[in-house]
Coordinates of C-alpha atoms and ligand atoms in Angstrom, one line a residue:
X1 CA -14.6 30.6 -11.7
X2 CA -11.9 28.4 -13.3
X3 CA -13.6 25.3 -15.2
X4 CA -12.5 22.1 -15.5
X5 CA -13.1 18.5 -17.1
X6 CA -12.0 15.0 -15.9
X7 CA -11.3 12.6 -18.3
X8 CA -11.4 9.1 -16.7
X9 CA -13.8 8.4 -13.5
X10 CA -11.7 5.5 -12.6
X11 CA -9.5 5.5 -9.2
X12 CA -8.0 8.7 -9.6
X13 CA -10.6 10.5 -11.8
X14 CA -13.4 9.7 -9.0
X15 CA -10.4 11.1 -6.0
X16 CA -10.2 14.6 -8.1
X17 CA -14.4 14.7 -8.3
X18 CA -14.5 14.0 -4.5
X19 CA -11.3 16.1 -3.0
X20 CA -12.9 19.2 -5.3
X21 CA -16.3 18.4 -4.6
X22 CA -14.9 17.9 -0.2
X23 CA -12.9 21.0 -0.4
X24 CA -15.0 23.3 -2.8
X25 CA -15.3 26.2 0.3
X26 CA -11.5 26.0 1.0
X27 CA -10.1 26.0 -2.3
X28 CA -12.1 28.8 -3.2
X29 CA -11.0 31.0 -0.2
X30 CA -7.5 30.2 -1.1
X31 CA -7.8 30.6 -5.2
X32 CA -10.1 33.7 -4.7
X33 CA -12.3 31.8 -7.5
X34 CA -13.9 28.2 -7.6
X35 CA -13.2 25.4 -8.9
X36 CA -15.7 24.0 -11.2
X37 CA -16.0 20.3 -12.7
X38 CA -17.8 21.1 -16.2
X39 CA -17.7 17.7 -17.6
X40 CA -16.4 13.9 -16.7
X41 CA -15.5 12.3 -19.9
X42 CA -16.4 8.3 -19.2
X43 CA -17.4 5.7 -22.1
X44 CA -19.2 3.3 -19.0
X45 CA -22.5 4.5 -18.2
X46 CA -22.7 6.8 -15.2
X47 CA -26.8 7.2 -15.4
X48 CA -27.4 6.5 -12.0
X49 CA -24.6 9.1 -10.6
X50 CA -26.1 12.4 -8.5
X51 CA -24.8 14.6 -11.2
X52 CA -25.1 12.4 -14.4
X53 CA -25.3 15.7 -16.4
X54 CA -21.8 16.0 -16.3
X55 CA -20.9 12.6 -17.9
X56 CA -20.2 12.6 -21.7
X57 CA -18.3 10.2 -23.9
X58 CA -17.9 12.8 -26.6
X59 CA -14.0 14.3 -26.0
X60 CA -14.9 16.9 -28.9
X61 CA -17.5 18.1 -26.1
X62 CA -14.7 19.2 -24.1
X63 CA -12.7 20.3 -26.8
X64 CA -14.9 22.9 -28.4
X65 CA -15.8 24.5 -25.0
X66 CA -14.1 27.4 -24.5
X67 CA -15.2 27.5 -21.1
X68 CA -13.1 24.5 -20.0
X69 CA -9.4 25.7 -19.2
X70 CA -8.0 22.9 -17.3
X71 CA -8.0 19.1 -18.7
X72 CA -7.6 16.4 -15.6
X73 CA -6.1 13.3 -17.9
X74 CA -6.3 10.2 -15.5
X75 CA -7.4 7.6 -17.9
X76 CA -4.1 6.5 -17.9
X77 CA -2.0 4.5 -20.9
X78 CA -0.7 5.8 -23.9
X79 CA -4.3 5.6 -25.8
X80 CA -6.3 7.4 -26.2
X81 CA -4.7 9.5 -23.5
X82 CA -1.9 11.0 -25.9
X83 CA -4.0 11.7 -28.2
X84 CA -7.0 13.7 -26.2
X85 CA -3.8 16.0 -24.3
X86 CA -1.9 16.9 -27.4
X87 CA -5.5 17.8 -29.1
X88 CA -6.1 19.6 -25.4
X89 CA -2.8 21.7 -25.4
X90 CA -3.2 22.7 -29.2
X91 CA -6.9 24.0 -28.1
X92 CA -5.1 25.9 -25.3
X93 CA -6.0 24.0 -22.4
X94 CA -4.0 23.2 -19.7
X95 CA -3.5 19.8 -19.2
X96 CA -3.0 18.2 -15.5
X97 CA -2.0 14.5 -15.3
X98 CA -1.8 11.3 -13.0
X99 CA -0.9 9.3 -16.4
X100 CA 3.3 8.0 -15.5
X101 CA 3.3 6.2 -18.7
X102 CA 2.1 9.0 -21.1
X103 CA 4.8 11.6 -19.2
X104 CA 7.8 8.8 -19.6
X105 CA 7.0 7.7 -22.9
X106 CA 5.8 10.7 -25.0
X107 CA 7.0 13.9 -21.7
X108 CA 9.0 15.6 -24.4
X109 CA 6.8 15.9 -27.5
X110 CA 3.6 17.1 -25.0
X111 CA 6.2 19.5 -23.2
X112 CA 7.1 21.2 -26.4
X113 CA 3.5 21.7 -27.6
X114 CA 2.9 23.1 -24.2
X115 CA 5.1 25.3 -24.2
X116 CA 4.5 26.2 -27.7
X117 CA 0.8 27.0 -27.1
X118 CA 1.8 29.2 -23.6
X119 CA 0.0 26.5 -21.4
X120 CA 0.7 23.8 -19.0
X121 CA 1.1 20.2 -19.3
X122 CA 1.8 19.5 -15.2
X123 CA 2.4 15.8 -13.8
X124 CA 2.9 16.6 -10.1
X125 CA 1.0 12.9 -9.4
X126 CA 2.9 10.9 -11.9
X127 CA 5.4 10.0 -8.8
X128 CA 5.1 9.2 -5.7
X129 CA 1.1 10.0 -5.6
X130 CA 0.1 12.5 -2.8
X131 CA 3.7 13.3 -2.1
X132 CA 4.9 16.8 -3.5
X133 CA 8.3 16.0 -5.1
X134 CA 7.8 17.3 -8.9
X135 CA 7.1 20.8 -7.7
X136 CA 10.2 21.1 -5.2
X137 CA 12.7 19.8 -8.3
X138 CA 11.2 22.4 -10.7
X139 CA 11.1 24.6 -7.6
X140 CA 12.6 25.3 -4.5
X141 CA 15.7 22.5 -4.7
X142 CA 16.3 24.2 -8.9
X143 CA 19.6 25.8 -7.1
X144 CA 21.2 23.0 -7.0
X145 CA 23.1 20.1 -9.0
X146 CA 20.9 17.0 -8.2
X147 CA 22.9 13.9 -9.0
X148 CA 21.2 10.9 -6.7
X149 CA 18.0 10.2 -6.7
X150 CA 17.2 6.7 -5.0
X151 CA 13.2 5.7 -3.5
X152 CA 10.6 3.4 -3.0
X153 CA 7.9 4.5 -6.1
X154 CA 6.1 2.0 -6.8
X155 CA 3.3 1.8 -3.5
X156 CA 1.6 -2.3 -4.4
X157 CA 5.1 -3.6 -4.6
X158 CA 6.1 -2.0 -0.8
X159 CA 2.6 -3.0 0.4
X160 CA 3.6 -6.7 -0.7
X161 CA 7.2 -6.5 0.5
X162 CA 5.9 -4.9 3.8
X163 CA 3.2 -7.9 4.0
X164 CA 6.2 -10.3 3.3
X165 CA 8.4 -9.4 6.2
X166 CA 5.9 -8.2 8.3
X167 CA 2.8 -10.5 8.8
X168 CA 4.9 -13.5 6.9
X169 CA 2.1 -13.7 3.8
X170 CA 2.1 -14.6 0.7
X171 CA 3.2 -12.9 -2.3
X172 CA -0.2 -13.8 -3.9
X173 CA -2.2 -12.8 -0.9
X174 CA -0.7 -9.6 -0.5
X175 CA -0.9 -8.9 -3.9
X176 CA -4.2 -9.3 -3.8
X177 CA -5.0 -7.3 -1.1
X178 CA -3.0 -4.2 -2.9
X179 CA -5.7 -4.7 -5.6
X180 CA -8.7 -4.6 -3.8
X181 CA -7.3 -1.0 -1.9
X182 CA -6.7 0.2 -5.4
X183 CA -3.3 0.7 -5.4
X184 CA -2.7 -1.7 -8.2
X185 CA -2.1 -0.7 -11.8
X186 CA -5.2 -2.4 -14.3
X187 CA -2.4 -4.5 -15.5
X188 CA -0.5 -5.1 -11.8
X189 CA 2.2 -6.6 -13.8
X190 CA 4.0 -3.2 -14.3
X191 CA 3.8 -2.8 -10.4
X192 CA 5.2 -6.5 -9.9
X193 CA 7.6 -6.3 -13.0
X194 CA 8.7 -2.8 -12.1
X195 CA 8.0 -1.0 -15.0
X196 CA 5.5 1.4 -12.8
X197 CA 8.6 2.4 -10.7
X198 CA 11.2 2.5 -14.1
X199 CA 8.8 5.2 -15.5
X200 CA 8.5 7.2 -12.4
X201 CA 12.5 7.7 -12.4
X202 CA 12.3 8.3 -16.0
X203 CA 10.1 10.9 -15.0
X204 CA 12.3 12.3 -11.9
X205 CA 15.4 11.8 -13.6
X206 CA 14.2 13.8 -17.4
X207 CA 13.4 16.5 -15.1
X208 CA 17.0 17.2 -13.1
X209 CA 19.1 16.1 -15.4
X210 CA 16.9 17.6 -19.0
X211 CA 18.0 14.6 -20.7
X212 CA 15.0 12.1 -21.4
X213 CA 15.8 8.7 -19.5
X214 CA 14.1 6.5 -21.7
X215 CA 12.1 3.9 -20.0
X216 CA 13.8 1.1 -22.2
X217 CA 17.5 2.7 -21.2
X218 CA 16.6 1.5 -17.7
X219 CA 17.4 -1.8 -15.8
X220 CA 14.4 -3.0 -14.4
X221 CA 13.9 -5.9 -12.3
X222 CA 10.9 -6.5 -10.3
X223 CA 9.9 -8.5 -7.1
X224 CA 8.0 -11.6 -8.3
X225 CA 11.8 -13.5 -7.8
X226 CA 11.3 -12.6 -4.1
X227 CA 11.0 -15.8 -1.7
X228 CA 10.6 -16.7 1.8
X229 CA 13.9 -17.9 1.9
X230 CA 15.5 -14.1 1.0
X231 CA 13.0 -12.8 3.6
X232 CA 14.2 -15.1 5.9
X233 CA 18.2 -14.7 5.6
X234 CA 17.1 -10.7 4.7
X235 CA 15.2 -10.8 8.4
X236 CA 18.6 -12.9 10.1
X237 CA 21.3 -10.1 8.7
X238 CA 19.1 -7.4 10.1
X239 CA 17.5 -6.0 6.5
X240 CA 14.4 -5.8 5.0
X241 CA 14.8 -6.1 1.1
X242 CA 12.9 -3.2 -1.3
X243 CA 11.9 -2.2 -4.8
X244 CA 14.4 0.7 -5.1
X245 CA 14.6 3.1 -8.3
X246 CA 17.3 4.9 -8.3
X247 CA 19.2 7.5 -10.5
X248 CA 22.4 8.8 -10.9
X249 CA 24.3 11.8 -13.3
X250 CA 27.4 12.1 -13.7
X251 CA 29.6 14.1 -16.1
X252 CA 26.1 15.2 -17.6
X253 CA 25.6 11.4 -18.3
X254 CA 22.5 9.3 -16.3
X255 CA 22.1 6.0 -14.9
X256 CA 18.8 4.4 -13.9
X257 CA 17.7 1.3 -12.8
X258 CA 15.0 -0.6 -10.6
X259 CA 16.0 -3.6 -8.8
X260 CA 14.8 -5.4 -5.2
X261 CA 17.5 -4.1 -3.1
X262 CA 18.4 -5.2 0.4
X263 CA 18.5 -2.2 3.2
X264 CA 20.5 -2.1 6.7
X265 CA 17.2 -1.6 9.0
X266 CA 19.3 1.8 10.1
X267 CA 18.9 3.0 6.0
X268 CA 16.1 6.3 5.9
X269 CA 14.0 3.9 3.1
X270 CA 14.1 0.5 5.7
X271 CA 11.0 1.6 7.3
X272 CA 8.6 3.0 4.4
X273 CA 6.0 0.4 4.9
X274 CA 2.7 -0.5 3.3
X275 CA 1.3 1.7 0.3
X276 CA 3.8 4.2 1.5
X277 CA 6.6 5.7 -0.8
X278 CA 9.7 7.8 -0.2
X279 CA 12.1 9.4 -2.4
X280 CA 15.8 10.6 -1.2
X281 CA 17.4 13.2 -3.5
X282 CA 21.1 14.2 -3.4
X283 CA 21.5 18.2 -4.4
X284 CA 25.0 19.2 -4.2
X285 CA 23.9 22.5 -1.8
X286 CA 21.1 21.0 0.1
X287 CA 22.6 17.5 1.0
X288 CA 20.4 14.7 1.7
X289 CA 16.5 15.5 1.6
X290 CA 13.6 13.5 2.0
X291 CA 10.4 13.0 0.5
X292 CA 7.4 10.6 2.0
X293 CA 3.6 9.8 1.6
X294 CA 0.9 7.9 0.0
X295 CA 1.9 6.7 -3.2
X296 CA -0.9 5.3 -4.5
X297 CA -4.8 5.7 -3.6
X298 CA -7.6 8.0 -4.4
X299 CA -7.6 10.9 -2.6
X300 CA -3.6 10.9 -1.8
X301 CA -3.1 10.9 -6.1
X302 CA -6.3 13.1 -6.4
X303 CA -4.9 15.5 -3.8
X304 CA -1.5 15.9 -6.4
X305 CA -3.7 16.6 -9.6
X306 CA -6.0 19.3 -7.5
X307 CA -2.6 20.9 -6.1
X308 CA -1.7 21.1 -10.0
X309 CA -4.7 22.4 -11.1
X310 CA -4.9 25.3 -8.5
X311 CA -1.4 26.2 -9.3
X312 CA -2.3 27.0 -12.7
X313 CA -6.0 28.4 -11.9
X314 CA -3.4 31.1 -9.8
X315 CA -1.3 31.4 -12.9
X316 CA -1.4 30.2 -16.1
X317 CA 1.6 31.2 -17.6
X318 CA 3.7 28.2 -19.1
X319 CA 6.0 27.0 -16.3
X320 CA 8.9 26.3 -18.3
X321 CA 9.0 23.1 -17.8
X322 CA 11.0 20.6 -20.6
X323 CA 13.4 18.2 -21.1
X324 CA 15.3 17.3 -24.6
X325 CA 15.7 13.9 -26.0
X326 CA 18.9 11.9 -24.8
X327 CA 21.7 11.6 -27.5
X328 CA 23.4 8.3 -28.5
X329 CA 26.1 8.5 -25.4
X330 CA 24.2 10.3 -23.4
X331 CA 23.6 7.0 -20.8
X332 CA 26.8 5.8 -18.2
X333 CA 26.5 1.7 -19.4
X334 CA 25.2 -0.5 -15.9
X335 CA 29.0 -2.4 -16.6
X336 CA 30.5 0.5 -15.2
X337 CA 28.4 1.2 -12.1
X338 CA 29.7 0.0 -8.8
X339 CA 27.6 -2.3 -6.8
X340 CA 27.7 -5.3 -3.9
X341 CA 25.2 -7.9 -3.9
X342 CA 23.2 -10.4 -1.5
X343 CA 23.9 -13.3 -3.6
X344 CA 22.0 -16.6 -3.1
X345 CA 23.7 -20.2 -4.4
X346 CA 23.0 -23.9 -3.8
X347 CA 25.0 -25.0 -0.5
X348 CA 26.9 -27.4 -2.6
X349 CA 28.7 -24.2 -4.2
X350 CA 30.4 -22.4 -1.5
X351 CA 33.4 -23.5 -2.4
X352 CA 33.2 -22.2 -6.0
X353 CA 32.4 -18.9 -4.7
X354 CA 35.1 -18.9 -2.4
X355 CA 37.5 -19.4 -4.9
X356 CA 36.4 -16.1 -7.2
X357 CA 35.5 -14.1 -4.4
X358 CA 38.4 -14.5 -1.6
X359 CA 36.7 -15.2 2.3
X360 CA 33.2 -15.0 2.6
X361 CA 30.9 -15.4 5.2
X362 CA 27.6 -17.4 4.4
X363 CA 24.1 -17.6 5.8
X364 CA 22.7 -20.8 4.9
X365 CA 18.9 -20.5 4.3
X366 CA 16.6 -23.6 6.7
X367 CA 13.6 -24.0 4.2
X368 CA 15.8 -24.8 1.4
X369 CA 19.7 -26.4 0.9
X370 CA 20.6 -22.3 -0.2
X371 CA 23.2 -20.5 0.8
X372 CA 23.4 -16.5 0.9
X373 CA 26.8 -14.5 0.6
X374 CA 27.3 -11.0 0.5
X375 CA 29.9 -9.8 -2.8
X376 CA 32.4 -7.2 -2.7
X377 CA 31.7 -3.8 -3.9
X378 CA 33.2 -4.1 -7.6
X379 CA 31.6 -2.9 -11.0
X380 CA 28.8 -4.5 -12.7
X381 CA 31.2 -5.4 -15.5
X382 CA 33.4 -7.2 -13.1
X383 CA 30.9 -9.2 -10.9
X384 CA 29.2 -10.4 -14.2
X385 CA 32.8 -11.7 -15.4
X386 CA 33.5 -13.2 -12.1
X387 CA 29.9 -15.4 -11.7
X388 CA 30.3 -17.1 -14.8
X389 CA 31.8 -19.9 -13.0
X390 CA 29.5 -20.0 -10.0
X391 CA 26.1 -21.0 -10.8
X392 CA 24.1 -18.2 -8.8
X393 CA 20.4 -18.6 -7.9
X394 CA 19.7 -15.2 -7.7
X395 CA 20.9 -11.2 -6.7
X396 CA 19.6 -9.0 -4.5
X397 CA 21.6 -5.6 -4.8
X398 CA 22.7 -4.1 -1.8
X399 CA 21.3 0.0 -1.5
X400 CA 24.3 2.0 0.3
X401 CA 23.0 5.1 2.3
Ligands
LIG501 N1 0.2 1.3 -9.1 C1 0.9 2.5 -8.6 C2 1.6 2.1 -7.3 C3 -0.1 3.6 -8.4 O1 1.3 1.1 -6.7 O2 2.4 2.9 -6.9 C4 0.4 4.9 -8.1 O3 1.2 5.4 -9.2

């Protein structure tokens, strides 16, 4: 009997009381030992619940048990989730985690004590939710030099995209409707504002690369710009337009950024819809693999914490996993990555782009007097120099296969 204790009986903390509770018989043929939920650490009042006996708001509870081997941490945030792992790890716990924020922000320092104190601090449902992707980097795809990583990670901002092109709603609306299926952060504005998705390649790159891409070192840019007139012209050129993260290393240097990128229908990512997420990764032996799921929701999240938790319950040895904190030069500058853009100006400017970008074709937009252009593939650094004179609405970068 391995036992356990959930901290947090919010949306993901409830998912890892039900899938244990669901698949108690089948995890314990598998394991050869069950799974046992000792304690559910909550400050709201859980009186009324079946099995209120296992509700505390005392951490130290949990702390001083030696019973309790594996710690689920899916309260989320930095506080007091940092805080209640590090005092986990140093007790010898093991430490499984849905918490993307606490993994970007403070990964290395909990890593180190892990490994330190021969235990495991595991984050398989940080990214992507229910999709397995942490454990086939650290695993199966380790042979090989992984320099691209581009997905959809972020699953209210698809859902809303989807909802956009789709059905023709609202951003509101859909937004809204992300919310009440849960898949919305407390604070949605990290979905919207794509900090949700920045931390989840933080995570993904910190991992291949062992360098820790700061969340700060990465250009974000979230959907809340995102109109019906880009879904429109998006819709007439044959794209759909989504919150890509993507992450590149090069000469043992990393790039990372988040932006609303436009997709030929024919690119792998053009038809992840709804809450869905999928991850392409780029390993210099395997090619071009795929990854795709649920990336946000109860069970799918819950499913990724229980797979962690039964990984360890088979062994507990520390997994070796770490990454080291980035040097000075250790990130390529955005002015020096190559990209083309879906750039929208006023109708009255064509000729101003014309002028700094050669021939162009445009798509003018019928709910408004805009105009769309696509750029030539040029670096950052350029394209900034060159729209000085044009006064652009807005950018939508283009995603290459
Ligand atoms: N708010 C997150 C999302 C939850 O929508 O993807 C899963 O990390």
């Amino acid at each position: 009997m391995t036992k356990i204790a959930i901290l947090g009986f919010g949306t993901v903390g409830s998912g890892v009381y039900e899938v244990l509770k669901m698949n108690k018989e089948s995890i314990a043929k598998k394991l050869g030992k069950e799974i046992e939920v000792k304690y559910i650490l909550d400050i709201r009042d859980f009186s009324d619940h079946p099995e209120a006996y296992l509700f505390t708001q005392d951490f130290n509870t949990i702390l001083e048990d030696k019973e309790v081997e594996i710690v689920a941490e899916v309260i989320g945030g930095i506080h007091p989730a940092y805080n209640f792992t590090k005092a986990a790890l140093l007790a010898g716990k093991h430490v499984v985690t849905s918490n993307k924020e606490l993994v970007a922000t403070m990964g290395t320092k909990l890593l180190k004590i892990a490994k330190d104190n021969n235990v495991n601090y595991m984050f398989e449902a940080s990214v992507g939710g229910g999709i397995p992707i942490i454990a086939p980097l650290r695993g199966c795809l380790t042979g090989n030099e992984i320099t691209r990583i581009s997905g959809i990670l972020n699953g209210t901002t698809n859902y809303i995209l989807t909802k956009m092109f789709k059905d023709g709603e609202s951003f509101e609306d859909a937004l809204k409707a992300a919310q009440d299926l849960g898949y919305a952060e407390r604070d949605p504005s990290s979905d919207i504002l794509g900090r949700d998705a920045a931390r989840k390649i933080s995570i993904l790159m910190s991992l291949v690369t062992g360098i820790q891409t700061d969340v700060d070192k990465i250009k974000t840019e979230g959907i809340t710009s995102i109109d019906s007139c880009d879904v429109e012209v998006a819709g007439k050129m044959g794209c759909v337009i989504k919150l890509i993260a993507r992450g590149y290393e090069k000469d043992g240097k990393v790039f990372a950024s988040v932006s609303p990128s436009m997709l030929q229908k024919d690119h792998p990512l053009s038809n992840i819809q709804d809450v869905y997420n999928g991850i392409m990764v780029y390993g210099n032996a395997v090619d071009n693999v795929m990854f795709y799921g649920r990336g946000a929701g109860t069970l799918p999240t819950a499913s990724a914490v229980v797979g962690d938790m039964i990984e360890i319950a088979k062994d507990p040895i520390n997994q070796g996993i770490f990454w080291h904190e980035a040097s000075e030069d250790a990130f390529i500058p955005f002015s020096e990555i190559n990209d083309q853009y879906f750039v929208r100006i006023e109708k009255a400017d064509k000729e101003k782009a014309a002028l700094v970008f050669g021939e162009l074709d445009f798509i003018d937009c019928q709910k408004s007097n805009d105009s769309y252009f696509i750029s030539p593939e040029m670096s950052n650094g350029e394209f900034n120099s060159k729209i000085v004179s044009i006064p652009i609405i807005k950018k939508i970068r283009i995603e290459q296969e």
